[in-house]
Amino acid sequence: MKTLPDNPNLEHLRRQAKDLLAGLRDSNPAATLADAQATLAAQYGFHGWPALKAEVDRLQGAADVADPALARAIAERFDLGAVTGAMRSLARPDEMGRRWALDTATGRWAVRTVDGVYPPTDGEPDVALQEAAATAGVVLPRPVRSGSGLVVEEIQGNRWRVHEWPHSGPPLSAPVGAVSCAAVGRILATVHGLRLPADRICGWHSVRLNPLGWADLAEKAPAWAPLIEAASDTLANLDQLSTMEGDPEPPVFVHNSLIPGNVRLGRSDTLVVTGWEHAAGQPPSWELGEALSHWAVDPNGGVNEVGARALLDGYAEVAGGLPPVSEAMFRGTATSLANYVAGQVELALSTGDEYDGRSVAHLLTHLPDRAAFETLLAVARG
């Protein structure tokens, strides 16, 4: 389930719906803006656009405000200039930490905590990837080093990072239109072509992190047991894909989370890529398979075949071809999805938070099924 910003902007949501319409029209040329708005509302967990608008109105001004002393400490440590306004939260905490906006005399900055990054890192590997990608033409917010030259600084008990503010529209939503999908393919191929070395495949994509099977998880979480049971065929397919035998091609250091939520439309509809903190090793075929499943599959399981084809063509345009195409290209996707499902259930159990519970219910009823992966593979095979 998509998460609304702490202080949502209705114009940004209208822009998201307009961007989403392009993807819907790839499969259904008769789709309307009203269809896109309803689809977007459902992705945020609301029954229709009016309900989403009402929630936006309710949340106006709801962002948290950081201690001014913390804002000044961050600005001083990263040489951002004098603080000129309150440091406000952008969204609920995610798996890494929380994102904030900080205004100073030199502009607006995207700052965030990264306490949840595992294994802990000084940020140097992903900054090296960002710098190489930017040199190769990928548009991204510039990472900022502190006055001491560090990417990550511990300030008042938390680990902090800073990036330039992404002057762009809101994050994209699946299914994404063919033009943007083609650009994503070109970005993937560009990053893969850098061939930055990785000594291993990211554990999130290669290892099931929760030892419980789905039946055991349902027993542990009886509130969601009926939904886990209803999704049993889909979850079993994820298990089958994630345990496929065979050795993939060697991993390279990649973005590792190139999903619509980490990409925005900038000037002249250029894609602006954020979320590089997740960077790690993956075989190129795995990250390509993951991109297909996130960019060309809508949350209801429908596949935008036009968008999928465009993404593959964009990749081949830059790389001169595709990495190995087979069912095994979705192995990392399936493993990460299984880890995400189990992790979200465990999170909801631990917090008892109503939002986390709704998110689990939405997730379990909107997983890509076997048919979606089969369609993507058929498109990739041409």
Coordinates of C-alpha atoms in Angstrom, one line a residue:
M1 CA 0.0 0.0 0.0
K2 CA 1.3 3.4 -0.9
T3 CA 1.9 5.8 2.0
L4 CA 0.7 9.4 1.9
P5 CA 3.2 12.1 2.8
D6 CA 2.9 13.6 6.3
N7 CA 1.6 16.8 4.7
P8 CA 0.2 15.6 1.4
N9 CA -0.2 17.9 -1.6
L10 CA -3.4 17.5 -3.6
E11 CA -1.8 18.9 -6.7
H12 CA 0.9 16.2 -6.4
L13 CA -1.7 13.5 -6.2
R14 CA -3.4 14.9 -9.3
R15 CA 0.0 14.8 -11.0
Q16 CA 0.4 11.2 -9.9
A17 CA -3.0 10.3 -11.3
K18 CA -2.1 12.0 -14.6
D19 CA 1.2 10.1 -14.8
L20 CA -0.6 6.9 -14.0
L21 CA -3.1 7.4 -16.8
A22 CA -0.4 6.9 -19.3
G23 CA 0.3 3.4 -18.0
L24 CA -3.4 2.5 -17.9
R25 CA -3.9 3.7 -21.5
D26 CA -1.1 1.4 -22.7
S27 CA -3.5 -1.5 -21.9
N28 CA -6.8 0.3 -22.2
P29 CA -6.8 3.3 -24.6
A30 CA -10.3 4.2 -23.3
A31 CA -9.1 4.8 -19.7
T32 CA -10.0 8.2 -18.3
L33 CA -8.5 10.5 -15.7
A34 CA -11.3 9.4 -13.3
D35 CA -10.1 5.8 -13.8
A36 CA -6.6 6.8 -12.9
Q37 CA -7.7 8.8 -9.9
A38 CA -9.8 5.8 -8.6
T39 CA -6.8 3.4 -9.2
L40 CA -4.4 5.7 -7.4
A41 CA -6.9 6.1 -4.4
A42 CA -7.0 2.3 -4.2
Q43 CA -3.2 2.1 -4.1
Y44 CA -3.3 4.4 -1.1
G45 CA -5.9 2.2 0.5
F46 CA -9.0 4.3 -0.1
H47 CA -12.3 3.6 -1.7
G48 CA -12.3 6.3 -4.4
W49 CA -10.9 9.7 -5.1
P50 CA -13.2 11.6 -2.8
A51 CA -12.1 9.5 0.2
L52 CA -8.4 10.1 -0.7
K53 CA -9.1 13.9 -1.0
A54 CA -10.8 13.9 2.4
E55 CA -7.7 12.2 4.0
V56 CA -5.5 14.8 2.3
D57 CA -7.5 17.6 3.9
R58 CA -7.4 15.9 7.3
L59 CA -3.6 15.5 7.2
Q60 CA -2.9 19.1 6.3
G61 CA -0.2 20.5 8.6
A62 CA 0.3 17.1 10.3
A63 CA 4.0 16.8 9.6
D64 CA 6.2 16.4 12.7
V65 CA 8.6 19.3 13.5
A66 CA 12.1 18.4 14.6
D67 CA 13.9 20.0 17.5
P68 CA 15.4 23.3 16.2
A69 CA 18.7 22.3 17.9
L70 CA 18.8 19.1 15.8
A71 CA 18.1 21.0 12.6
R72 CA 20.9 23.4 13.4
A73 CA 23.3 20.5 14.3
I74 CA 22.6 18.8 10.9
A75 CA 23.0 22.0 9.0
E76 CA 26.3 22.8 10.7
R77 CA 27.7 19.3 10.4
F78 CA 26.9 19.2 6.6
D79 CA 27.8 22.8 5.9
L80 CA 24.3 23.6 4.7
G81 CA 24.1 27.2 5.9
A82 CA 21.9 28.9 8.4
V83 CA 18.5 27.2 9.1
T84 CA 15.7 29.4 7.8
G85 CA 12.6 27.3 8.8
A86 CA 11.3 24.3 10.7
M87 CA 12.7 20.9 9.8
R88 CA 9.5 18.9 9.0
S89 CA 8.9 15.2 8.5
L90 CA 8.0 14.0 5.0
A91 CA 6.5 10.6 5.7
R92 CA 6.1 7.8 8.2
P93 CA 9.3 6.0 9.2
D94 CA 10.3 3.4 6.7
E95 CA 12.6 0.3 7.0
M96 CA 15.7 2.6 7.1
G97 CA 14.6 5.5 9.2
R98 CA 12.7 8.7 8.4
R99 CA 12.9 11.4 5.8
W100 CA 12.8 15.1 6.5
A101 CA 12.9 18.4 4.7
L102 CA 15.4 21.1 5.9
D103 CA 15.4 24.7 4.6
T104 CA 18.6 26.7 5.0
A105 CA 20.1 29.8 3.5
T106 CA 21.5 27.7 0.7
G107 CA 18.2 26.0 -0.3
R108 CA 16.1 23.0 0.7
W109 CA 17.7 19.7 1.5
A110 CA 16.5 16.1 1.8
V111 CA 17.8 14.7 5.1
R112 CA 17.1 11.3 6.6
T113 CA 18.0 8.8 9.3
V114 CA 19.6 5.6 8.2
D115 CA 19.7 3.7 11.5
G116 CA 17.9 0.7 9.9
V117 CA 20.3 0.0 7.1
Y118 CA 21.7 -3.5 7.4
P119 CA 24.5 -4.3 7.3
P120 CA 25.5 -0.9 8.6
T121 CA 27.5 1.1 6.0
D122 CA 29.4 4.4 5.9
G123 CA 27.5 5.1 2.6
E124 CA 30.7 5.3 0.5
P125 CA 29.8 2.3 -1.8
D126 CA 26.4 3.7 -2.8
V127 CA 27.9 7.3 -3.2
A128 CA 30.5 5.8 -5.6
L129 CA 27.7 4.3 -7.6
Q130 CA 25.7 7.5 -7.6
E131 CA 28.7 9.5 -8.8
A132 CA 29.5 7.0 -11.5
A133 CA 25.8 6.9 -12.6
A134 CA 25.6 10.7 -12.7
T135 CA 28.7 10.9 -14.8
A136 CA 27.1 8.4 -17.2
G137 CA 24.0 10.5 -17.5
V138 CA 21.6 9.3 -14.8
V139 CA 19.8 12.2 -13.2
L140 CA 19.8 12.0 -9.4
P141 CA 19.9 14.3 -6.3
R142 CA 23.5 14.9 -5.4
P143 CA 24.6 13.2 -2.1
V144 CA 26.1 15.7 0.3
R145 CA 29.2 15.1 2.5
S146 CA 29.7 16.6 5.9
G147 CA 32.4 19.1 6.6
S148 CA 34.5 16.2 7.7
G149 CA 34.0 14.5 4.3
L150 CA 31.7 11.8 5.6
V151 CA 28.5 10.6 3.9
V152 CA 26.9 9.4 7.2
E153 CA 27.2 11.4 10.5
E154 CA 25.9 10.4 13.9
I155 CA 24.0 13.4 15.4
Q156 CA 22.0 13.2 18.6
G157 CA 21.9 9.4 18.6
N158 CA 20.9 8.9 15.0
R159 CA 22.8 8.3 11.8
W160 CA 22.0 11.0 9.2
R161 CA 22.5 11.5 5.5
V162 CA 21.8 14.5 3.3
H163 CA 20.9 14.9 -0.4
E164 CA 20.0 17.8 -2.6
W165 CA 16.3 18.3 -2.8
P166 CA 14.8 16.5 -5.8
H167 CA 13.2 19.4 -7.7
S168 CA 10.7 17.2 -9.5
G169 CA 7.1 15.9 -9.4
P170 CA 5.9 13.2 -7.0
P171 CA 7.0 9.5 -7.2
L172 CA 5.5 7.5 -10.0
S173 CA 2.9 4.7 -9.7
A174 CA 2.5 1.4 -11.5
P175 CA 1.6 0.6 -14.1
V176 CA 3.9 3.2 -15.6
G177 CA 3.6 4.4 -19.2
A178 CA 5.8 3.0 -22.0
V179 CA 7.8 6.2 -22.4
S180 CA 8.9 6.2 -18.8
C181 CA 9.4 2.4 -18.8
A182 CA 11.8 2.7 -21.7
A183 CA 13.8 5.3 -19.8
V184 CA 13.9 3.0 -16.8
G185 CA 15.3 0.3 -19.1
R186 CA 18.0 2.6 -20.3
I187 CA 18.9 3.7 -16.7
L188 CA 19.2 0.0 -15.6
A189 CA 21.4 -0.8 -18.5
T190 CA 23.6 2.2 -17.9
V191 CA 24.1 1.3 -14.2
H192 CA 24.7 -2.3 -15.0
G193 CA 27.2 -1.2 -17.7
L194 CA 29.3 0.5 -15.0
R195 CA 30.3 -2.9 -13.8
L196 CA 31.0 -1.8 -10.3
P197 CA 32.1 -5.0 -8.5
A198 CA 30.0 -6.7 -5.9
D199 CA 31.3 -9.6 -3.8
R200 CA 27.9 -11.1 -3.1
I201 CA 24.2 -11.0 -3.9
C202 CA 22.2 -8.8 -1.6
G203 CA 20.6 -11.0 1.1
W204 CA 17.2 -9.4 0.8
H205 CA 17.0 -10.9 -2.7
S206 CA 18.8 -14.2 -2.1
V207 CA 17.9 -15.4 1.4
R208 CA 14.6 -16.0 3.1
L209 CA 15.1 -14.0 6.3
N210 CA 12.1 -15.3 8.3
P211 CA 12.4 -18.9 9.2
L212 CA 8.6 -19.4 9.5
G213 CA 6.7 -21.0 6.7
W214 CA 3.4 -19.4 5.6
A215 CA 1.3 -21.8 7.7
D216 CA 3.3 -21.0 10.8
L217 CA 3.1 -17.3 10.1
A218 CA -0.6 -17.6 9.8
E219 CA -0.8 -19.4 13.2
K220 CA 1.4 -16.6 14.7
A221 CA -0.8 -13.9 13.2
P222 CA -4.4 -15.1 13.4
A223 CA -5.8 -11.7 12.4
W224 CA -4.4 -12.2 8.9
A225 CA -4.6 -16.0 8.7
P226 CA -7.6 -15.9 6.4
L227 CA -5.8 -13.6 4.0
I228 CA -2.6 -15.6 4.1
E229 CA -4.6 -18.7 3.3
A230 CA -6.4 -17.0 0.5
A231 CA -3.0 -16.0 -1.0
S232 CA -1.5 -19.5 -0.5
D233 CA -1.2 -20.2 -4.2
T234 CA 0.5 -16.9 -4.9
L235 CA 2.8 -17.3 -1.9
A236 CA 3.6 -20.9 -3.0
N237 CA 4.6 -19.5 -6.4
L238 CA 6.9 -17.0 -4.7
D239 CA 8.5 -20.0 -2.8
Q240 CA 8.9 -21.9 -6.0
L241 CA 10.5 -19.0 -7.9
S242 CA 12.8 -18.1 -4.9
T243 CA 14.2 -21.6 -4.6
M244 CA 15.0 -22.2 -8.3
E245 CA 18.2 -24.1 -8.8
G246 CA 21.1 -22.9 -11.0
D247 CA 23.8 -20.3 -10.8
P248 CA 22.9 -16.8 -12.0
E249 CA 25.4 -14.6 -13.7
P250 CA 27.9 -12.8 -11.4
P251 CA 26.4 -9.9 -9.4
V252 CA 27.4 -6.3 -10.0
F253 CA 26.7 -3.3 -7.7
V254 CA 23.3 -1.9 -8.6
H255 CA 20.6 0.5 -7.4
N256 CA 18.8 -2.5 -5.9
S257 CA 15.4 -0.7 -5.4
L258 CA 14.6 0.9 -8.8
I259 CA 10.9 0.9 -8.2
P260 CA 8.3 3.6 -9.2
G261 CA 8.3 5.0 -5.6
N262 CA 12.0 5.9 -6.0
V263 CA 11.6 7.6 -9.3
R264 CA 10.1 11.0 -10.2
L265 CA 9.6 13.1 -13.3
G266 CA 11.8 16.1 -13.5
R267 CA 12.3 18.8 -16.1
S268 CA 11.2 17.8 -19.6
D269 CA 9.9 14.5 -18.1
T270 CA 13.5 13.3 -17.4
L271 CA 13.5 10.6 -14.7
V272 CA 15.0 11.6 -11.4
V273 CA 16.3 8.5 -9.4
T274 CA 16.3 8.5 -5.6
G275 CA 16.7 5.8 -3.0
W276 CA 20.3 4.8 -3.7
E277 CA 20.9 3.9 0.0
H278 CA 19.6 0.4 -0.9
A279 CA 22.5 -0.2 -3.4
A280 CA 23.9 -3.7 -3.2
G281 CA 24.9 -6.6 -5.5
Q282 CA 22.5 -8.4 -7.9
P283 CA 22.9 -10.3 -11.1
P284 CA 21.7 -7.9 -13.9
S285 CA 19.0 -10.4 -15.0
W286 CA 17.6 -10.4 -11.5
E287 CA 17.3 -6.6 -11.3
L288 CA 15.8 -6.5 -14.7
G289 CA 13.2 -9.0 -13.7
E290 CA 12.5 -7.0 -10.5
A291 CA 12.1 -3.9 -12.6
L292 CA 9.6 -5.6 -14.9
S293 CA 7.5 -6.8 -11.9
H294 CA 7.4 -3.3 -10.3
W295 CA 7.0 -1.1 -13.4
A296 CA 4.7 -3.1 -15.7
V297 CA 2.5 -4.9 -13.2
D298 CA -0.3 -3.0 -11.5
P299 CA -1.3 -3.8 -7.8
N300 CA -4.2 -5.9 -9.1
G301 CA -2.0 -8.2 -11.0
G302 CA -2.6 -6.8 -14.5
V303 CA 0.4 -6.6 -16.8
N304 CA 1.1 -3.6 -19.0
E305 CA 2.7 -5.6 -21.8
V306 CA 3.4 -2.4 -23.8
G307 CA 5.3 -0.9 -20.9
A308 CA 7.2 -4.2 -20.3
R309 CA 8.3 -4.4 -23.9
A310 CA 9.4 -0.7 -23.8
L311 CA 11.5 -1.3 -20.7
L312 CA 13.2 -4.3 -22.3
D313 CA 13.8 -2.4 -25.5
G314 CA 15.2 0.5 -23.6
Y315 CA 17.6 -1.8 -21.8
A316 CA 18.7 -3.5 -25.0
E317 CA 19.2 -0.1 -26.7
V318 CA 21.9 0.8 -24.2
A319 CA 23.3 -2.7 -23.4
G320 CA 23.2 -4.1 -26.9
G321 CA 21.0 -7.0 -25.7
L322 CA 19.4 -8.5 -22.6
P323 CA 21.0 -10.5 -19.8
P324 CA 19.9 -14.2 -19.6
V325 CA 16.1 -14.4 -19.9
S326 CA 14.4 -17.3 -18.1
E327 CA 12.0 -17.9 -15.2
A328 CA 15.1 -17.6 -12.9
M329 CA 15.3 -13.9 -13.6
F330 CA 12.4 -13.5 -11.1
R331 CA 14.2 -15.4 -8.3
G332 CA 15.4 -12.3 -6.6
T333 CA 12.0 -10.6 -7.0
A334 CA 10.2 -13.6 -5.4
T335 CA 12.6 -13.8 -2.5
S336 CA 12.4 -10.0 -1.8
L337 CA 8.6 -10.1 -2.0
A338 CA 8.4 -13.1 0.4
N339 CA 10.8 -11.2 2.8
Y340 CA 8.6 -8.1 2.5
V341 CA 5.4 -9.9 3.2
A342 CA 6.8 -11.7 6.3
G343 CA 8.4 -8.6 7.5
Q344 CA 5.3 -6.5 7.2
V345 CA 3.3 -9.1 9.1
E346 CA 5.9 -9.2 11.9
L347 CA 5.9 -5.4 12.0
A348 CA 2.2 -5.1 12.3
L349 CA 2.2 -7.7 15.1
S350 CA 4.9 -5.8 17.0
T351 CA 3.4 -2.4 16.7
G352 CA -0.3 -3.1 16.8
D353 CA -0.7 0.0 14.6
E354 CA -3.9 0.3 12.7
Y355 CA -2.1 1.6 9.6
D356 CA 0.4 -1.3 9.6
G357 CA -2.5 -3.7 9.9
R358 CA -4.3 -2.2 6.9
S359 CA -1.0 -2.2 4.9
V360 CA -0.7 -6.0 5.6
A361 CA -4.2 -6.7 4.4
H362 CA -3.6 -4.6 1.3
L363 CA -0.3 -6.3 0.5
L364 CA -1.7 -9.9 0.9
T365 CA -4.5 -9.1 -1.6
H366 CA -2.3 -7.4 -4.2
L367 CA 0.6 -9.7 -4.8
P368 CA 1.7 -10.6 -8.4
D369 CA 0.5 -14.1 -9.2
R370 CA 1.9 -16.8 -11.4
A371 CA 0.1 -15.5 -14.5
A372 CA 1.8 -12.1 -14.1
F373 CA 5.3 -13.6 -14.0
E374 CA 4.4 -15.9 -17.0
T375 CA 3.2 -12.9 -19.0
L376 CA 6.4 -10.9 -18.2
L377 CA 8.6 -13.8 -19.2
A378 CA 6.6 -14.3 -22.5
V379 CA 7.2 -10.6 -23.3
A380 CA 10.9 -10.9 -22.5
R381 CA 11.3 -13.9 -24.7
G382 CA 9.6 -12.0 -27.5

